[in-house]
PDB file of C-alpha atoms in Angstrom:
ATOM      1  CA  UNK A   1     158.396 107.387 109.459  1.00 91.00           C
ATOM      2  CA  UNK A   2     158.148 103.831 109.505  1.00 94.00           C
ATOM      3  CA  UNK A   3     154.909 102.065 111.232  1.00 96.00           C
ATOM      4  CA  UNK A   4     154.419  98.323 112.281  1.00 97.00           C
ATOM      5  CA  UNK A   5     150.936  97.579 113.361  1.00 97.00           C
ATOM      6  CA  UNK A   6     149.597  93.932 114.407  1.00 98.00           C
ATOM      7  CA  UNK A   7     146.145  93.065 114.877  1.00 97.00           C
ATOM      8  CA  UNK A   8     144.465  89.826 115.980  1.00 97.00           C
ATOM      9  CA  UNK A   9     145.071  87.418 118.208  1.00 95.00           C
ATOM     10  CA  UNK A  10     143.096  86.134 121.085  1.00 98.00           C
ATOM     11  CA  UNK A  11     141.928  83.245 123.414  1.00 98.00           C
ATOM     12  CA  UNK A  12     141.198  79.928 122.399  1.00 98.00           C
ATOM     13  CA  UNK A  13     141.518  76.451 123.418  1.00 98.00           C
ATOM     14  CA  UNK A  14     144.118  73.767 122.475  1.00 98.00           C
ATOM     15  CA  UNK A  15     143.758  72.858 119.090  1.00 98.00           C
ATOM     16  CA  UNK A  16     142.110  75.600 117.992  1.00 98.00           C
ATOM     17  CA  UNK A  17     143.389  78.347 115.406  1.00 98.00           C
ATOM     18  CA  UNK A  18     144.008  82.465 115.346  1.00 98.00           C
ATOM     19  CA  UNK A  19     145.418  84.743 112.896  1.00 98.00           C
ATOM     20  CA  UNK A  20     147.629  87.789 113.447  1.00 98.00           C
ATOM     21  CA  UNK A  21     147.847  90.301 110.483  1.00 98.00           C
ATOM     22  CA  UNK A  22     150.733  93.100 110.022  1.00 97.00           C
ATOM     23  CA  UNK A  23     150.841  96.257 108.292  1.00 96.00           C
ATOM     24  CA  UNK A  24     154.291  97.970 108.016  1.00 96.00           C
ATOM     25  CA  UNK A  25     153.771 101.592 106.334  1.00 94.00           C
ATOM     26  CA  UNK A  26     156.443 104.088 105.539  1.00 92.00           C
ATOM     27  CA  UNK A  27     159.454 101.027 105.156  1.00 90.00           C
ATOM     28  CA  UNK A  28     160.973 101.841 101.557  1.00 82.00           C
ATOM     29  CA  UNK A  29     163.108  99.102 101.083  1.00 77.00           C
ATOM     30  CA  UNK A  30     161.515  96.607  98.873  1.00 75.00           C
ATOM     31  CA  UNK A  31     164.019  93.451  99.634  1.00 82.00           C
ATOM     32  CA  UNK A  32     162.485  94.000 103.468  1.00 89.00           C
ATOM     33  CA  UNK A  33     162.185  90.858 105.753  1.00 96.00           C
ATOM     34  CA  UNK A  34     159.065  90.314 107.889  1.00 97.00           C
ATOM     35  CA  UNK A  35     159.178  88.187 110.694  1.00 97.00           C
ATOM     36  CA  UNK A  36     157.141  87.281 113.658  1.00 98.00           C
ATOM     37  CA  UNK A  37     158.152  87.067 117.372  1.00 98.00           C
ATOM     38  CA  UNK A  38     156.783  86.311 120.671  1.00 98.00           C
ATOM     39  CA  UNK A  39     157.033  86.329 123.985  1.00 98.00           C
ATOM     40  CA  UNK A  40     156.085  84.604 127.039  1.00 96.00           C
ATOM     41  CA  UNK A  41     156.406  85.136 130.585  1.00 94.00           C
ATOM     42  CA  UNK A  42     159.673  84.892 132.211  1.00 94.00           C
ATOM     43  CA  UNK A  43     160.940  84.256 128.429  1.00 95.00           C
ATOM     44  CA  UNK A  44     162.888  85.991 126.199  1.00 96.00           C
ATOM     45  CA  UNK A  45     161.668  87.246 122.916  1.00 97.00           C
ATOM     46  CA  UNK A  46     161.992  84.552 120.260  1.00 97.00           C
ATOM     47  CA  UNK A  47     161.875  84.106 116.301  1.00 97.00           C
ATOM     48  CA  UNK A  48     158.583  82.264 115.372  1.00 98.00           C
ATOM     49  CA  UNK A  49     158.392  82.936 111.059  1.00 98.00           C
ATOM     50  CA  UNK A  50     159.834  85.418 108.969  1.00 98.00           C
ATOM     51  CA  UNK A  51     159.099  86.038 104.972  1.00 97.00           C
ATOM     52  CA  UNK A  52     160.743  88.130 102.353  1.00 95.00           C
ATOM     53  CA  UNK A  53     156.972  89.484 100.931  1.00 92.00           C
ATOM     54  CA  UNK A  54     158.716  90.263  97.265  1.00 91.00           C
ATOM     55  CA  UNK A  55     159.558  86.793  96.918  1.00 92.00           C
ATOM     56  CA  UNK A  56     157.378  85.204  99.304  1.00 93.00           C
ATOM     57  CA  UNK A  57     159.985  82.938 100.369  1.00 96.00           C
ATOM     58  CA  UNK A  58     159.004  82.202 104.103  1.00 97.00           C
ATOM     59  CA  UNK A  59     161.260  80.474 107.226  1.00 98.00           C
ATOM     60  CA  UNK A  60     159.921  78.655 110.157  1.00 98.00           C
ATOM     61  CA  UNK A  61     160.958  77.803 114.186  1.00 97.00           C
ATOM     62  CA  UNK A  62     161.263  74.158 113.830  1.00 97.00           C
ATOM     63  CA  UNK A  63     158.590  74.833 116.890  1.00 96.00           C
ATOM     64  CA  UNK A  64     155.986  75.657 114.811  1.00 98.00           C
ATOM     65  CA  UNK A  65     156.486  74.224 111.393  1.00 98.00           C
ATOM     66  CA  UNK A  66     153.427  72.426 110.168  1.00 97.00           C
ATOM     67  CA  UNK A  67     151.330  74.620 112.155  1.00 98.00           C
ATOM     68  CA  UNK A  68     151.503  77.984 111.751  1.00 98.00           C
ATOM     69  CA  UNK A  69     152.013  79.713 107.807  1.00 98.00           C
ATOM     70  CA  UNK A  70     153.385  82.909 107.275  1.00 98.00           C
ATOM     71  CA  UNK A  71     151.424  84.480 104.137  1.00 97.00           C
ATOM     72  CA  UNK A  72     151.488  87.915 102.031  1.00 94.00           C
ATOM     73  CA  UNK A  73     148.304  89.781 101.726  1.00 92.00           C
ATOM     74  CA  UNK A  74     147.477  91.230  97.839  1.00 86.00           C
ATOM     75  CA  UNK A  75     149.954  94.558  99.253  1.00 79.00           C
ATOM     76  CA  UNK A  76     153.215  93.511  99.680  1.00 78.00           C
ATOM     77  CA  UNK A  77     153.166  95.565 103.149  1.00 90.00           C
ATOM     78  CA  UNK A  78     150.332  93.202 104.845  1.00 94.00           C
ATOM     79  CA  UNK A  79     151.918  89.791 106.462  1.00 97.00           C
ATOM     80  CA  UNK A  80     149.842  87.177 108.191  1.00 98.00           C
ATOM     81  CA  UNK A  81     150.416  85.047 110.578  1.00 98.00           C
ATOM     82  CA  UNK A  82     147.838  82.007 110.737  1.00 98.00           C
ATOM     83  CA  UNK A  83     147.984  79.585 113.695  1.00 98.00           C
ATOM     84  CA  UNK A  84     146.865  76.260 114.018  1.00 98.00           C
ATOM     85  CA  UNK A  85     147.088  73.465 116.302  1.00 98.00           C
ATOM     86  CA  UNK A  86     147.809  75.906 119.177  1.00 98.00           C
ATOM     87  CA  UNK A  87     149.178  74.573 122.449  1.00 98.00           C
ATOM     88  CA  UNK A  88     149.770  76.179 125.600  1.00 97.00           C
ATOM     89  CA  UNK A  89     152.734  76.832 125.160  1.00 97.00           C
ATOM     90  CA  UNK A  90     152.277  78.692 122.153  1.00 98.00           C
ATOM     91  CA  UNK A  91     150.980  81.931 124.765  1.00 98.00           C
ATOM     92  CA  UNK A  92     152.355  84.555 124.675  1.00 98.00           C
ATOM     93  CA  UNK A  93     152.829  88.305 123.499  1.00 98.00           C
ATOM     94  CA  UNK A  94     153.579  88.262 119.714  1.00 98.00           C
ATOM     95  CA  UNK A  95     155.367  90.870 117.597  1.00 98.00           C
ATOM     96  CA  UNK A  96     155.710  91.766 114.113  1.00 98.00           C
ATOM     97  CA  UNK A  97     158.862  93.002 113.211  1.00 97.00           C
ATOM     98  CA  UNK A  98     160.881  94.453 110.031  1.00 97.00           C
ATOM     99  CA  UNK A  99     164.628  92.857 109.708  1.00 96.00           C
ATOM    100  CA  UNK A 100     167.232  93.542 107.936  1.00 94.00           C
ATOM    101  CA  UNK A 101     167.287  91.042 105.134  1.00 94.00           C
ATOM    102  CA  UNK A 102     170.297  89.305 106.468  1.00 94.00           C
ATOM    103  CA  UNK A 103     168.583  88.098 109.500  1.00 94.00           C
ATOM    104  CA  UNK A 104     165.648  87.009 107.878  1.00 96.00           C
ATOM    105  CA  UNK A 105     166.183  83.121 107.494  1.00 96.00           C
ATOM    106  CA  UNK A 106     167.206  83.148 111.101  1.00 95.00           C
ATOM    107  CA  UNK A 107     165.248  85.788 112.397  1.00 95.00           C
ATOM    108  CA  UNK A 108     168.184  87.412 114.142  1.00 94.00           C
ATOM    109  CA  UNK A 109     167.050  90.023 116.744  1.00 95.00           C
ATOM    110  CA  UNK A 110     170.042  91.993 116.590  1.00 95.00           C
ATOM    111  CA  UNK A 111     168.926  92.650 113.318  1.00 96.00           C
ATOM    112  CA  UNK A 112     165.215  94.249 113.524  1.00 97.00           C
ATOM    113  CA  UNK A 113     165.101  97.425 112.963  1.00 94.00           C
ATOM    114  CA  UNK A 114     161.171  98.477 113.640  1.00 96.00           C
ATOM    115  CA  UNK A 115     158.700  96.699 116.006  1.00 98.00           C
ATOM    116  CA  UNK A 116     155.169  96.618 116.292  1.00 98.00           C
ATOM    117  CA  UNK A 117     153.104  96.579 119.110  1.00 97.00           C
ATOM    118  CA  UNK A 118     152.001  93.415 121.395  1.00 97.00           C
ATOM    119  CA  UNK A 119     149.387  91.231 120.292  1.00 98.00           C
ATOM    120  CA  UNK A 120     148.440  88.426 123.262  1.00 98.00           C
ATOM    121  CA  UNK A 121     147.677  85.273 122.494  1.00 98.00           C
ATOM    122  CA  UNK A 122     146.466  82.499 125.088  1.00 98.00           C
ATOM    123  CA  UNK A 123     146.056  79.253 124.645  1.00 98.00           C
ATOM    124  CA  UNK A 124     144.391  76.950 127.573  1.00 97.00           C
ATOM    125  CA  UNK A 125     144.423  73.574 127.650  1.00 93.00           C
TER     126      UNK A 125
END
């Protein structure tokens, strides 16, 4: 049984930083793609940063290049995602998701296959 867990996130104030962390447990396939989401209100769920962890080769929303990095932790399972620069329109509930490795680059929705949990995130200006 596959499990996605996210921890982290927060409140802070524009500018500042927060960093989301995401365990997947049970996933066997080691070309896996994990990618970050979030949501805000009245929004649909979008594509933030996805990483294959074997190769460590990482894809960005042009929204958030330069300041948030996608990183593996020492277990190839464990994904971060650090955030910098935050605006407020960077709120929202994030998600940590397993893809198929064809949607990776893009992060295509139709193409996760496990979710986590929300983590919120607010930014205020």
């Amino acid at each position: 049984q596959v499990h996605v867990v996210v921890s982290g996130g927060g409140s802070v104030q524009t500018g500042g930083s927060l960093r989301l962390s995401c365990v997947v447990n049970g996933y066997a396939n080691s070309q896996k793609c994990i990618g970050w989401f979030r949501q805000g209100e009245g929004n649909e769920r979008e594509g933030v940063a996805s990483m294959f962890p074997t190769s460590e080769r990482a894809y960005y929303v042009d929204d958030v290049k330069g300041r948030f990095t996608i990183s593996r932790g020492d277990a190839k399972d464990t994904v971060y995602l650090q955030m910098d620069s935050l605006k407020p329109e960077d709120t929202g509930t994030y998600y940590c998701a397993t893809l198929l490795p064809p949607g990776c680059p893009s992060l295509v929705r139709g193409m996760v296959n496990y979710w986590s949990q929300g983590a919120q995130v607010t930014v205020s200006s």
